[in-house]
Coordinates of C-alpha atoms in Angstrom, one line a residue:
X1 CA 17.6 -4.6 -35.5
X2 CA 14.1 -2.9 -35.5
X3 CA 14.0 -0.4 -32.5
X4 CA 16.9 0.8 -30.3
X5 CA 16.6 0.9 -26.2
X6 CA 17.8 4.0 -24.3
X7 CA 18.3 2.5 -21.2
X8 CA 16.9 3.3 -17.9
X9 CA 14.8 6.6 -17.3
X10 CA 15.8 8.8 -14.3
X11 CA 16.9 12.0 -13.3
X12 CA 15.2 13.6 -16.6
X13 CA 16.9 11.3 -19.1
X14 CA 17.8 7.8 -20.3
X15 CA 21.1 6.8 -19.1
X16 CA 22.5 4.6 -22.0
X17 CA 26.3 5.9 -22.1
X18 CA 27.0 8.0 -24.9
X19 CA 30.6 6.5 -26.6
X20 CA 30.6 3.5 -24.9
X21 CA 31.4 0.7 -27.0
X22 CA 28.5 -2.5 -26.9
X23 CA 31.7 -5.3 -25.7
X24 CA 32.3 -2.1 -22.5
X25 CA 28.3 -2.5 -22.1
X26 CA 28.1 -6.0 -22.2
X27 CA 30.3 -6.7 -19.7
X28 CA 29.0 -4.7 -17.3
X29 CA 25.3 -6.0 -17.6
X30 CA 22.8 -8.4 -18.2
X31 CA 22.2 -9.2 -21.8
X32 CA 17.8 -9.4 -22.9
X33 CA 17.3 -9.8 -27.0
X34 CA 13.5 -9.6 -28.0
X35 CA 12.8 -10.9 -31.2
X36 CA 9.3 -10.6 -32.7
X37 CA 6.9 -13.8 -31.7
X38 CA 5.2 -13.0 -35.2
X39 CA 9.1 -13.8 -36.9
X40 CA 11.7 -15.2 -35.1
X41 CA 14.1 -14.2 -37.8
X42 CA 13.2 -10.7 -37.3
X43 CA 15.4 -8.8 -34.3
X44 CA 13.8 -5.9 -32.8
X45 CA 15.7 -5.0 -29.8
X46 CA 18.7 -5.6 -27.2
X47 CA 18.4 -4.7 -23.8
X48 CA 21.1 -3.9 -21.3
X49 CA 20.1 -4.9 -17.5
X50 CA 22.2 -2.5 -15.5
X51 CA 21.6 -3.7 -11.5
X52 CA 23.4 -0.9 -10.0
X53 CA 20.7 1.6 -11.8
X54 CA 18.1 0.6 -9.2
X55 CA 19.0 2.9 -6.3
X56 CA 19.7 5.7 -8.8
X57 CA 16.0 5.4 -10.1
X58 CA 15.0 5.1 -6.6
X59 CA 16.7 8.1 -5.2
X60 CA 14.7 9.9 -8.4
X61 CA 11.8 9.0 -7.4
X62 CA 12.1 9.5 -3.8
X63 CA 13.5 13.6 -4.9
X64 CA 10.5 13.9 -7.7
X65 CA 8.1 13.0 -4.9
X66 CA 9.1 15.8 -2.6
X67 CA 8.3 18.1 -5.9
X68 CA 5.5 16.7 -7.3
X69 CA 3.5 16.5 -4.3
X70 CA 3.6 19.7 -4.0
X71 CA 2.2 20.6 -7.1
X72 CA -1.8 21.9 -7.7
X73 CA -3.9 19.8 -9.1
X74 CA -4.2 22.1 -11.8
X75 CA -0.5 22.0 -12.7
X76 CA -0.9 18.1 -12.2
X77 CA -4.2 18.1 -14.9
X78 CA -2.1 20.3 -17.4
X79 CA 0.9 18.1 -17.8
X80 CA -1.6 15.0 -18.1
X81 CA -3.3 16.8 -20.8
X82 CA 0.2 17.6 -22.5
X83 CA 0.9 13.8 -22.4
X84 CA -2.3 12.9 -23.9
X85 CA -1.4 15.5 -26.9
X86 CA 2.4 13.7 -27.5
X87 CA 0.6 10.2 -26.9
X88 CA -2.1 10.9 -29.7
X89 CA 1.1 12.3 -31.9
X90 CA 2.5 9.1 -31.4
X91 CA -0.4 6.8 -31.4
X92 CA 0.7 4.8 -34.9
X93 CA 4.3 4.4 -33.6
X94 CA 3.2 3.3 -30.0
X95 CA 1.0 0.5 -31.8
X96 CA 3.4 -0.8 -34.6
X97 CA 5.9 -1.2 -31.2
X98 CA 2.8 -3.0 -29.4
X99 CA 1.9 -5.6 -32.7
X100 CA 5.6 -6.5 -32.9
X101 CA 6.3 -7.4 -29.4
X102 CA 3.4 -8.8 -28.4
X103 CA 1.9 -10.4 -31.8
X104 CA -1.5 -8.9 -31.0
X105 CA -2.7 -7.4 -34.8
X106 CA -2.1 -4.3 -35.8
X107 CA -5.7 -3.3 -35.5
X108 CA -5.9 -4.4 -31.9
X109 CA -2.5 -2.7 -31.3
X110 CA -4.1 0.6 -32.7
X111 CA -7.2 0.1 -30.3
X112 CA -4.3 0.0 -27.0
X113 CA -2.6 2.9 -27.9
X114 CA -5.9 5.2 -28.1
X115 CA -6.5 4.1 -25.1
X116 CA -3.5 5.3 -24.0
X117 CA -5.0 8.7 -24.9
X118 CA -8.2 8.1 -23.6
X119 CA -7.6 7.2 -20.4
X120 CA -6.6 10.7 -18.9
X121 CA -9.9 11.9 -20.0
X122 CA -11.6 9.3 -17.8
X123 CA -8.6 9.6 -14.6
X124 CA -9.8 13.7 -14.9
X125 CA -13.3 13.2 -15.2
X126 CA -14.6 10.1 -13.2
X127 CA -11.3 9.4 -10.9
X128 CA -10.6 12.8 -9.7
X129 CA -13.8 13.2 -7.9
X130 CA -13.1 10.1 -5.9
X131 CA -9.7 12.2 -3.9
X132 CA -11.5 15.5 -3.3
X133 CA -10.6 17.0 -0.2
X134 CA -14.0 17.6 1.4
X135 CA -15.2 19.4 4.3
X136 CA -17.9 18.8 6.8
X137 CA -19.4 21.9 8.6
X138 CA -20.3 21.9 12.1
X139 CA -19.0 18.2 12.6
X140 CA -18.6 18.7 16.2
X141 CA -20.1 21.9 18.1
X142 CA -18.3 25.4 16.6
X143 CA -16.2 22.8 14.7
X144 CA -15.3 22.2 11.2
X145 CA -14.7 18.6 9.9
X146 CA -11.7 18.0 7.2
X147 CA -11.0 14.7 4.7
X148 CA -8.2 15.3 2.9
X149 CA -6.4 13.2 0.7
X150 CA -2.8 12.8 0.8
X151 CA -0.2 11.2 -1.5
X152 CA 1.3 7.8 -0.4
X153 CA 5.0 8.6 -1.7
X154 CA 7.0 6.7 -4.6
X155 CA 5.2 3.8 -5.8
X156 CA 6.4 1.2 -8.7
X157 CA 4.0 -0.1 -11.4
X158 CA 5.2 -3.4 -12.6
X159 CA 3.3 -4.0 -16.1
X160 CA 2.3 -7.1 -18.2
X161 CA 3.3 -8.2 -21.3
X162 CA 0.0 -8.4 -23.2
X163 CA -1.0 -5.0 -22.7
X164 CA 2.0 -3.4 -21.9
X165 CA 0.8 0.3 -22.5
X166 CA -2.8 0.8 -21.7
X167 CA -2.8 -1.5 -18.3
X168 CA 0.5 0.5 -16.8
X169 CA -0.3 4.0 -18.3
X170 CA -3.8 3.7 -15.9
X171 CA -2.2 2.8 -12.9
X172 CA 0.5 5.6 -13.2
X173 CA -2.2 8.6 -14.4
X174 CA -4.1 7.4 -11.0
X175 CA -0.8 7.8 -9.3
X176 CA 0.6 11.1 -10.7
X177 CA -2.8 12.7 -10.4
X178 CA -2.6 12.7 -7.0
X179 CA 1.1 13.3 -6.5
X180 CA 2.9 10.8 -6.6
X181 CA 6.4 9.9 -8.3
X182 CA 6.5 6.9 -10.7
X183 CA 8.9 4.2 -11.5
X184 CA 7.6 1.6 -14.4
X185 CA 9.1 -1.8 -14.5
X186 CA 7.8 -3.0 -17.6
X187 CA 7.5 -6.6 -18.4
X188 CA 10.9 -8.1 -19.8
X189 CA 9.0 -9.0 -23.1
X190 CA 7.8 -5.3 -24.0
X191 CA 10.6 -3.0 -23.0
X192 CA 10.4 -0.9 -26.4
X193 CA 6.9 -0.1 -26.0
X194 CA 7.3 0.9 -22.4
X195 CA 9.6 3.1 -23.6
X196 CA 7.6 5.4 -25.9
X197 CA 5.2 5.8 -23.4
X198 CA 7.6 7.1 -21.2
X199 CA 9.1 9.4 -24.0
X200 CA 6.0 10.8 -23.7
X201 CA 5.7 11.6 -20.2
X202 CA 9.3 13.2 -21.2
X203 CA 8.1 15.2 -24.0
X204 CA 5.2 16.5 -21.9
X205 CA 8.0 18.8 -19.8
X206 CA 7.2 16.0 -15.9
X207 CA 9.4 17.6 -13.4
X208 CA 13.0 15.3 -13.1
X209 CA 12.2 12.1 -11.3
X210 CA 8.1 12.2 -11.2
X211 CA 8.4 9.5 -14.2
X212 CA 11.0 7.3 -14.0
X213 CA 11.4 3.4 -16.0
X214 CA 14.0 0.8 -15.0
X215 CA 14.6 -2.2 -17.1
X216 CA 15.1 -5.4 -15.4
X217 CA 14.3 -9.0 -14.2
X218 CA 12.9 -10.6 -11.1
X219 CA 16.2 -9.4 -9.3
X220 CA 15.6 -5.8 -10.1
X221 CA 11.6 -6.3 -9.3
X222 CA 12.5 -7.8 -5.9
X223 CA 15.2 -4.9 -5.0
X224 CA 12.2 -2.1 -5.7
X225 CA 9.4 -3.2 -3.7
X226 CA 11.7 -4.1 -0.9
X227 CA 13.0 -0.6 -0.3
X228 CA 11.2 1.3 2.5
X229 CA 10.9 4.3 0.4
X230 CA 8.4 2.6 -1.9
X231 CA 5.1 3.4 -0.7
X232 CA 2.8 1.6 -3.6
X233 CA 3.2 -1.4 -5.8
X234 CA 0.7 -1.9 -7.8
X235 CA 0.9 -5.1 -10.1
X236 CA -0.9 -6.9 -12.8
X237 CA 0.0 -10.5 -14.0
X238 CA -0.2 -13.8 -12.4
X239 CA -1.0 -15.3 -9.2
X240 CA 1.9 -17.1 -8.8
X241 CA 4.4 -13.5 -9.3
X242 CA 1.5 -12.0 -7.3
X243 CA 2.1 -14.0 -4.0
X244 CA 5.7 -13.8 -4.4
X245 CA 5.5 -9.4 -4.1
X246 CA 3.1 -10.2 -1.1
X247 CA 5.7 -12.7 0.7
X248 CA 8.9 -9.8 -0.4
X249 CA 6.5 -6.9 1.0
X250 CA 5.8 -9.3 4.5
X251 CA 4.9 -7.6 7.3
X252 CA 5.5 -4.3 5.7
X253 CA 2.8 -2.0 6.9
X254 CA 3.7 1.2 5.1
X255 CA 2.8 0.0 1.9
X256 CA -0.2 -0.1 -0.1
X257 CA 0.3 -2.9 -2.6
X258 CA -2.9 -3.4 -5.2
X259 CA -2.5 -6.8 -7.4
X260 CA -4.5 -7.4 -10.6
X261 CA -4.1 -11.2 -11.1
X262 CA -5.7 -14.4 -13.3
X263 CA -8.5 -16.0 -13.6
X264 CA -10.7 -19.5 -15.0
X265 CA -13.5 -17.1 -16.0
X266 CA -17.0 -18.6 -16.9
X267 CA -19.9 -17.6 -19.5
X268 CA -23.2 -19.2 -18.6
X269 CA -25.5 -19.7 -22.3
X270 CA -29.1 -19.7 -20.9
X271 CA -31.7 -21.4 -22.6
X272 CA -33.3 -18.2 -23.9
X273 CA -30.0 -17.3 -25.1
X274 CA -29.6 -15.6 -28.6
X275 CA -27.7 -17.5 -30.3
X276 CA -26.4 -15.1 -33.0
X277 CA -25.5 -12.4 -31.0
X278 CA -23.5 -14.5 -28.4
X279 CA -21.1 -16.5 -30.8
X280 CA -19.9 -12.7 -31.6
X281 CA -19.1 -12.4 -28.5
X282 CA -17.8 -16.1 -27.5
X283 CA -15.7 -15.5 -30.1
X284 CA -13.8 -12.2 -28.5
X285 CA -14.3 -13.7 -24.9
X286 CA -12.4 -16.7 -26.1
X287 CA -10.1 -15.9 -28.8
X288 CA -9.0 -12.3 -29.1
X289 CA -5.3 -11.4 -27.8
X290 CA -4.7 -15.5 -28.6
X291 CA -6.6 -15.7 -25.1
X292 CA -3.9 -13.7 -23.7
X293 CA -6.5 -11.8 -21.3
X294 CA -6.5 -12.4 -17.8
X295 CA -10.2 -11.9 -18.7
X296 CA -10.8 -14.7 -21.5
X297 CA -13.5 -17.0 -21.2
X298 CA -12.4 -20.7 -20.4
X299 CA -14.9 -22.1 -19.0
X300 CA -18.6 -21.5 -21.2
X301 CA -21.6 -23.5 -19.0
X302 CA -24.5 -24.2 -21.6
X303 CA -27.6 -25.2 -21.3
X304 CA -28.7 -28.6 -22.8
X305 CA -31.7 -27.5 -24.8
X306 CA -29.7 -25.0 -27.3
X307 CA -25.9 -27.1 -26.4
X308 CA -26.1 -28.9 -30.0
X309 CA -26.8 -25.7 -31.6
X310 CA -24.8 -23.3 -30.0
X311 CA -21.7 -25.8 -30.3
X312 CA -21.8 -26.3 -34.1
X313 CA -22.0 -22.8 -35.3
X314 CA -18.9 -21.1 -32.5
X315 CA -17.4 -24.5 -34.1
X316 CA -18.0 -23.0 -37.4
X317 CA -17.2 -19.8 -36.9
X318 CA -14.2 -20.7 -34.9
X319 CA -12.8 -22.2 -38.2
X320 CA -12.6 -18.6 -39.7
X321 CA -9.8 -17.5 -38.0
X322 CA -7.6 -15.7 -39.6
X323 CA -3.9 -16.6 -37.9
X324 CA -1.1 -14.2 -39.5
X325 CA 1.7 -11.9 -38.7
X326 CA 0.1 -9.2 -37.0
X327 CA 1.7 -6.5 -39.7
X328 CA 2.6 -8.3 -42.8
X329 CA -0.4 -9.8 -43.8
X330 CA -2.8 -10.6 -47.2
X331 CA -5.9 -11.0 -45.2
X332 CA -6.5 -9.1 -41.7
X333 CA -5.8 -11.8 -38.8
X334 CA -8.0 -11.8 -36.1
X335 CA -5.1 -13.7 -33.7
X336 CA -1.7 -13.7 -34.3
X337 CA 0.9 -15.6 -32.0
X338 CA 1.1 -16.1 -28.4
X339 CA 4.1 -13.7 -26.6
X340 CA 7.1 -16.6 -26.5
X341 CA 8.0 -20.1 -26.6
X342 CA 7.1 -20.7 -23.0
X343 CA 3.3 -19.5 -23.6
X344 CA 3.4 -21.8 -26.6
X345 CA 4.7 -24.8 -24.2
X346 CA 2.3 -23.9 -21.1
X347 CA -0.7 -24.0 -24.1
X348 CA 0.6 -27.6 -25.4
X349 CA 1.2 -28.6 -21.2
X350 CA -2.6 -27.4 -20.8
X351 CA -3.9 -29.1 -23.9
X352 CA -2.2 -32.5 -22.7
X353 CA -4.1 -31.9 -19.3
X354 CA -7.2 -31.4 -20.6
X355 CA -6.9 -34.3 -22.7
X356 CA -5.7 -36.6 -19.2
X357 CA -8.7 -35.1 -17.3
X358 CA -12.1 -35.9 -19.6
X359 CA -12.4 -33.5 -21.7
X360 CA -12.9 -34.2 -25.2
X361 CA -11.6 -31.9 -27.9
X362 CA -14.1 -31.2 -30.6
X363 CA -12.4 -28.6 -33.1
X364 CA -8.8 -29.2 -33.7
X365 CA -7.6 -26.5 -36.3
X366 CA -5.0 -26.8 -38.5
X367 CA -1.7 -25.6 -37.9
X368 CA -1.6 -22.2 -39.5
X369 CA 0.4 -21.6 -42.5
X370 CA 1.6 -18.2 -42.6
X371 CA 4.5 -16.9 -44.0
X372 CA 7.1 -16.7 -41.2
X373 CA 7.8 -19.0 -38.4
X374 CA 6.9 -17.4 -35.0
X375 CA 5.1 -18.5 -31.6
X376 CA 1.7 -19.4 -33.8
X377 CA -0.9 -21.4 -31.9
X378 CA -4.3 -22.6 -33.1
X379 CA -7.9 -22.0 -31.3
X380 CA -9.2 -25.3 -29.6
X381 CA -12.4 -26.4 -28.2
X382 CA -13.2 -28.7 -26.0
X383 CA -16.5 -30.8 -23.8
X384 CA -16.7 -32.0 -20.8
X385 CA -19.5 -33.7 -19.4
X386 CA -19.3 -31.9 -15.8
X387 CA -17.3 -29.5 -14.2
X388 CA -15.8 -30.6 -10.9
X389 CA -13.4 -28.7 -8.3
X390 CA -11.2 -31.7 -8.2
X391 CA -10.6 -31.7 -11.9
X392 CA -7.4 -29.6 -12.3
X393 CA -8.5 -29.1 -15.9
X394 CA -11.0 -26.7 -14.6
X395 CA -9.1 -24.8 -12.2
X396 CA -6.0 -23.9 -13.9
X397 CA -5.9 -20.5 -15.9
X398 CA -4.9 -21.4 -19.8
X399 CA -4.0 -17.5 -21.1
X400 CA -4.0 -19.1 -24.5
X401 CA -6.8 -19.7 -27.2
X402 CA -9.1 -22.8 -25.7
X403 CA -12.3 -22.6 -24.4
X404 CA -14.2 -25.8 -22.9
X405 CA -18.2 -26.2 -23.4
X406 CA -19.8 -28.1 -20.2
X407 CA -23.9 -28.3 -20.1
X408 CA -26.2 -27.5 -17.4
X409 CA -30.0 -28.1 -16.4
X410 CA -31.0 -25.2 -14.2
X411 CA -29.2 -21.7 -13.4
X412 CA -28.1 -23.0 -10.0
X413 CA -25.9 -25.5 -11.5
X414 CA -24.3 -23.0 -14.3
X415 CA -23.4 -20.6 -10.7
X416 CA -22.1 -23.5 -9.3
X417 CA -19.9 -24.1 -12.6
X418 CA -18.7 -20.4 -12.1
X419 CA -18.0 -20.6 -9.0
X420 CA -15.8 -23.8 -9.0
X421 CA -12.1 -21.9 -9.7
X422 CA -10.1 -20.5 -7.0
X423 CA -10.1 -17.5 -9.5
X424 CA -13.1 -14.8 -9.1
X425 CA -12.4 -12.5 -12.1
X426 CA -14.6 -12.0 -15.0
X427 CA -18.1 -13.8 -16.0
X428 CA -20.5 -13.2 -18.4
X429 CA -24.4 -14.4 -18.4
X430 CA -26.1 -14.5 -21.7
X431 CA -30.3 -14.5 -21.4
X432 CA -33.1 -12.1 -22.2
X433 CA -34.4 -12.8 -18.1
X434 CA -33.4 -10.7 -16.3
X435 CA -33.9 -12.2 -13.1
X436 CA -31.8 -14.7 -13.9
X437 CA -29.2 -12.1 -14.6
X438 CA -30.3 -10.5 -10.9
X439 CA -29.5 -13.9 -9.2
X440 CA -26.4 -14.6 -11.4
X441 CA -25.2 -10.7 -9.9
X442 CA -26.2 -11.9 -6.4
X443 CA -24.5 -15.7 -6.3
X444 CA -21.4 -15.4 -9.4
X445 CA -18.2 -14.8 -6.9
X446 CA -16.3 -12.5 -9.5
X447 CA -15.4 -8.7 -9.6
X448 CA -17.1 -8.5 -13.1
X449 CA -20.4 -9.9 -14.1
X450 CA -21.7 -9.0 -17.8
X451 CA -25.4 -10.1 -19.1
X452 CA -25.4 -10.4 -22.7
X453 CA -21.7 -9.4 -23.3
X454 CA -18.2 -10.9 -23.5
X455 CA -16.1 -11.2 -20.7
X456 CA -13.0 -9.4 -21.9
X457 CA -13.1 -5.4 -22.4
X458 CA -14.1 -3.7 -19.7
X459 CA -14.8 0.4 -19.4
X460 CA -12.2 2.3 -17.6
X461 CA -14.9 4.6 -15.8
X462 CA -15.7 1.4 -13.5
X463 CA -13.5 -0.7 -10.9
X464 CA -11.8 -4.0 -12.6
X465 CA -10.8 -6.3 -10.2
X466 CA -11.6 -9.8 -9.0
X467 CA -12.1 -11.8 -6.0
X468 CA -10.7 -15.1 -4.8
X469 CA -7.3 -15.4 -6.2
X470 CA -8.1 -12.9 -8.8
X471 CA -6.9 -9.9 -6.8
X472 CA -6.7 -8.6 -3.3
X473 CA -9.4 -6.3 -3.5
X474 CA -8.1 -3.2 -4.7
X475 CA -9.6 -2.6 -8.3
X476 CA -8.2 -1.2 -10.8
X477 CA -9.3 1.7 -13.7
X478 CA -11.9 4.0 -12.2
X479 CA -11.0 3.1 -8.1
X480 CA -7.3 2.9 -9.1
X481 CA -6.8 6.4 -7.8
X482 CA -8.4 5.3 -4.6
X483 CA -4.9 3.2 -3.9
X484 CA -2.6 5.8 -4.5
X485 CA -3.5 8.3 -1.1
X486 CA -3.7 8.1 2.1
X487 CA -6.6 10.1 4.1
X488 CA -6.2 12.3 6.8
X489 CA -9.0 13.9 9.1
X490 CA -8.1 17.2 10.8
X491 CA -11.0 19.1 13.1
X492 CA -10.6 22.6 13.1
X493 CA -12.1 25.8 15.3
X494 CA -11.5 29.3 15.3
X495 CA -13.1 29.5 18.9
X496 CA -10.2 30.0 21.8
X497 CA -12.7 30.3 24.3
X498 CA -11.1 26.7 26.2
X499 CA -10.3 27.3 29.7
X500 CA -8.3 25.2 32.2
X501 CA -11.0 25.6 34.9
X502 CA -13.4 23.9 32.5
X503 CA -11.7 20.8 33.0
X504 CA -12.8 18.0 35.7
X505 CA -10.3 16.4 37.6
X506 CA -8.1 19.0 38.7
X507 CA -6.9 20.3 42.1
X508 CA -8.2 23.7 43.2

């Protein structure tokens, strides 16, 4: 067995029982093994879901709330900064965990776990100045004007699988900035690598029960957000796990819940498009992460007169791939497998649909040969003559490695292919006019628009979030920190010169 799991975080420490035999742990909870999608010969953990450990992490955060809170900023900043230090430390372990239970290469891995690092430099620098308390003289006559910015209280962060550091670690930095307690529920697929970033929190010295991680399923997902002392829930995943947190939280009012969900997202080739420089960047959009993004292009809207080019060479250079274990490799892979046999299954289930519903495949790789069997999938592309809403080919998110070409005449007709999903994520525009990019900004219905850039990797110093089903307009990265406080206006005077006869109304 690769890596070992401690158990659930709270109180200051992991609570795996010290001389307590596996058969004693076993039957007391439920059972998870991971083994790595790159080798399913190769173990790498066990996991031990211990239900009764959810009001215990609970009742840690609720008492790490009441000292956190209370904390400067300052103090707050310095622990951050301590984390970062342990974090970079760590930064090669963190990203070997990452590549074997996700399957994302090694190289990608490495690129997530300095961004783990990275991020408290932009939460200090560009978040920060977004929960200011601020002050407004002479807001009223002789009166002062206060904003102030208050913590919401213990708030869960329920993390993917395909980036189950770098997505999580931004929403809790937001969070413990401005003084809130934390309790992680990583994704069941990734527990190991939620659990070095947490040993780092630990190593950086957080007061007991600011940073707490609870292991778990659905049940243990459902129990959290439904406890009244959970102020924020803040997820990222699908839309379908997504509207079940909204139906749990109901009419719930003290809660501030921020969802990052999927999306069908759409790059429009314009005629004047270059060619060279945009199969690059169809080729991340589409492939990286084995299309495991939530912003991957599916959909790419090209226009006729450079369609025949275009095609042929992202054809060709989709034949390069390089499909390998994403550690034990001869030749660097650019994908290796999708997270489980599910994905693999909802790729084939998506592949049959596309073939029921017109659209024509057009490269059909071989069926990589690599050197252990694992959760490997191969890049497809497909064509389609038009896009239509009632086509459920091009509604449905794929999160897998296919892309579908469909051509256009005029720009109004590529916005109306973007805007045909129920999702409103990510789209890109490639052309060298820029008032076509200006109209594509004004008309696309999606929370990220690029011109001349893929769709997936977007900078943490601005707000990532979609529209439509795509999210419930709470951004994340840069506005994350907005989420996490509540404001509070106070008036204030130093002048006592009120007097009861001033007031009209009143008997003599």
């Amino acid at each position: 067995m690769e890596f070992t799991l401690k158990g659930d975080y709270f109180n200051g420490s992991f609570d795996r029982p010290e001389g307590v035999s596996s058969i004693d742990i076993e039957n007391t909870c439920e059972k998870i093994t991971k083994y790595s999608p790159a080798n399913l010969d190769h173990k790498l953990w066990d996991a031990y879901i211990n239900y009764e450990n959810t009001s215990k992490v609970i009742a840690s955060a609720q008492k790490g709330f009441e000292t956190w809170r209370k904390k400067s900023v300052e103090e707050r900043t310095e622990l951050m900064k301590k984390f970062q230090e342990i974090a970079t430390s760590k930064k090669d372990e963190i990203a070997k965990a990452i590549a074997l239970e996700t399957g994302k290469p090694l190289w990608e891995s490495l690129t997530e776990a300095g961004a783990v690092t990275a991020k408290v430099n932009v939460t200090l620098a560009d978040s920060l100045d977004r929960v200011k308390n601020k002050t407004i003289t002479q807001v009223l006559p002789n009166i002062d004007g206060h904003i102030i910015k208050k913590p919401i209280g213990p708030s869960v962060v329920i993390g993917p699988f395909n980036f189950p550091c770098h997505l999580a670690n931004g929403q809790i930095l937001a969070a413990l900035l401005t003084g809130n307690s934390i309790i992680f529920k990583p994704s069941e697929k990734t527990m190991y690598s939620a659990q070095l970033l947490v040993d780092c929190f630990h190593e950086a010295g957080f007061p007991e029960g600011v940073i707490n991680l609870i292991n778990g399923t659905v049940k243990t997902t459902q129990e959290l957000i439904r406890d009244p002392s959970i102020k924020g829930i803040f997820f990222t995943g699908s839309l379908a796990v997504g509207k079940k947190i909204l139906e749990a939280v109901g009419t719930d009012l003290t809660k501030m819940v921020a969802l990052e969900l999927g999306g069908k997202n759409v790059t429009i080739l314009h005629k004047d498009t270059n060619i060279d420089h945009a199969v690059p960047e169809l080729m991340r959009s589409c492939f990286l992460s084995s299309g495991q993004r939530c912003t991957s292009t599916s959909l790419i809207a090209v226009h006729k007169d450079i369609k025949d080019e275009l095609i042929e060479k992202f054809k060709e250079a989709a034949k390069r791939i390089i499909i390998d274990h994403p550690i034990e490799f001869e030749q660097t892979p650019f994908m290796g497998p999708v997270i489980d046999e599910a994905a693999v299954d909802a790729y084939n289930k998506y592949l049959k649909l596309a073939e029921e519903n017109g659209a024509k495949e057009i490269l059909e790789a071989p069926v990589p040969k690599t050197k252990y069997k694992g959760h490997y999938v191969v890049p497809t592309i497909h064509y389609i003559e038009e896009a239509l809403k009632s086509n459920p080919f091009t509604q449905e998110e794929v999160f897998g490695p296919n892309c579908c070409f469909v051509p256009y005449e005029d720009i109004e007709d590529a916005i109306r292919i973007a805007n045909i999903s129920d999702y409103g994520l990510a789209a890109s525009v490639f052309t060298q006019d820029k008032s076509v990019y200006e109209l594509c900004l004004r008309d696309i219905q999606s929370g990220l628009i690029n011109l001349n850039r893929s769709t997936v990797g977007a900078s943490s110093r601005l707000p990532f979030g979609g529209v439509k089903n795509s999210g419930n307009y709470r951004p994340a990265a840069v506005s994350m920190v907005d989420y996490t406080v509540s404001t509070v206006s106070s008036l204030e005077t130093l002048d006592n010169s009120s007097k009861l006869e001033d007031l009209q109304g009143l008997k003599d």
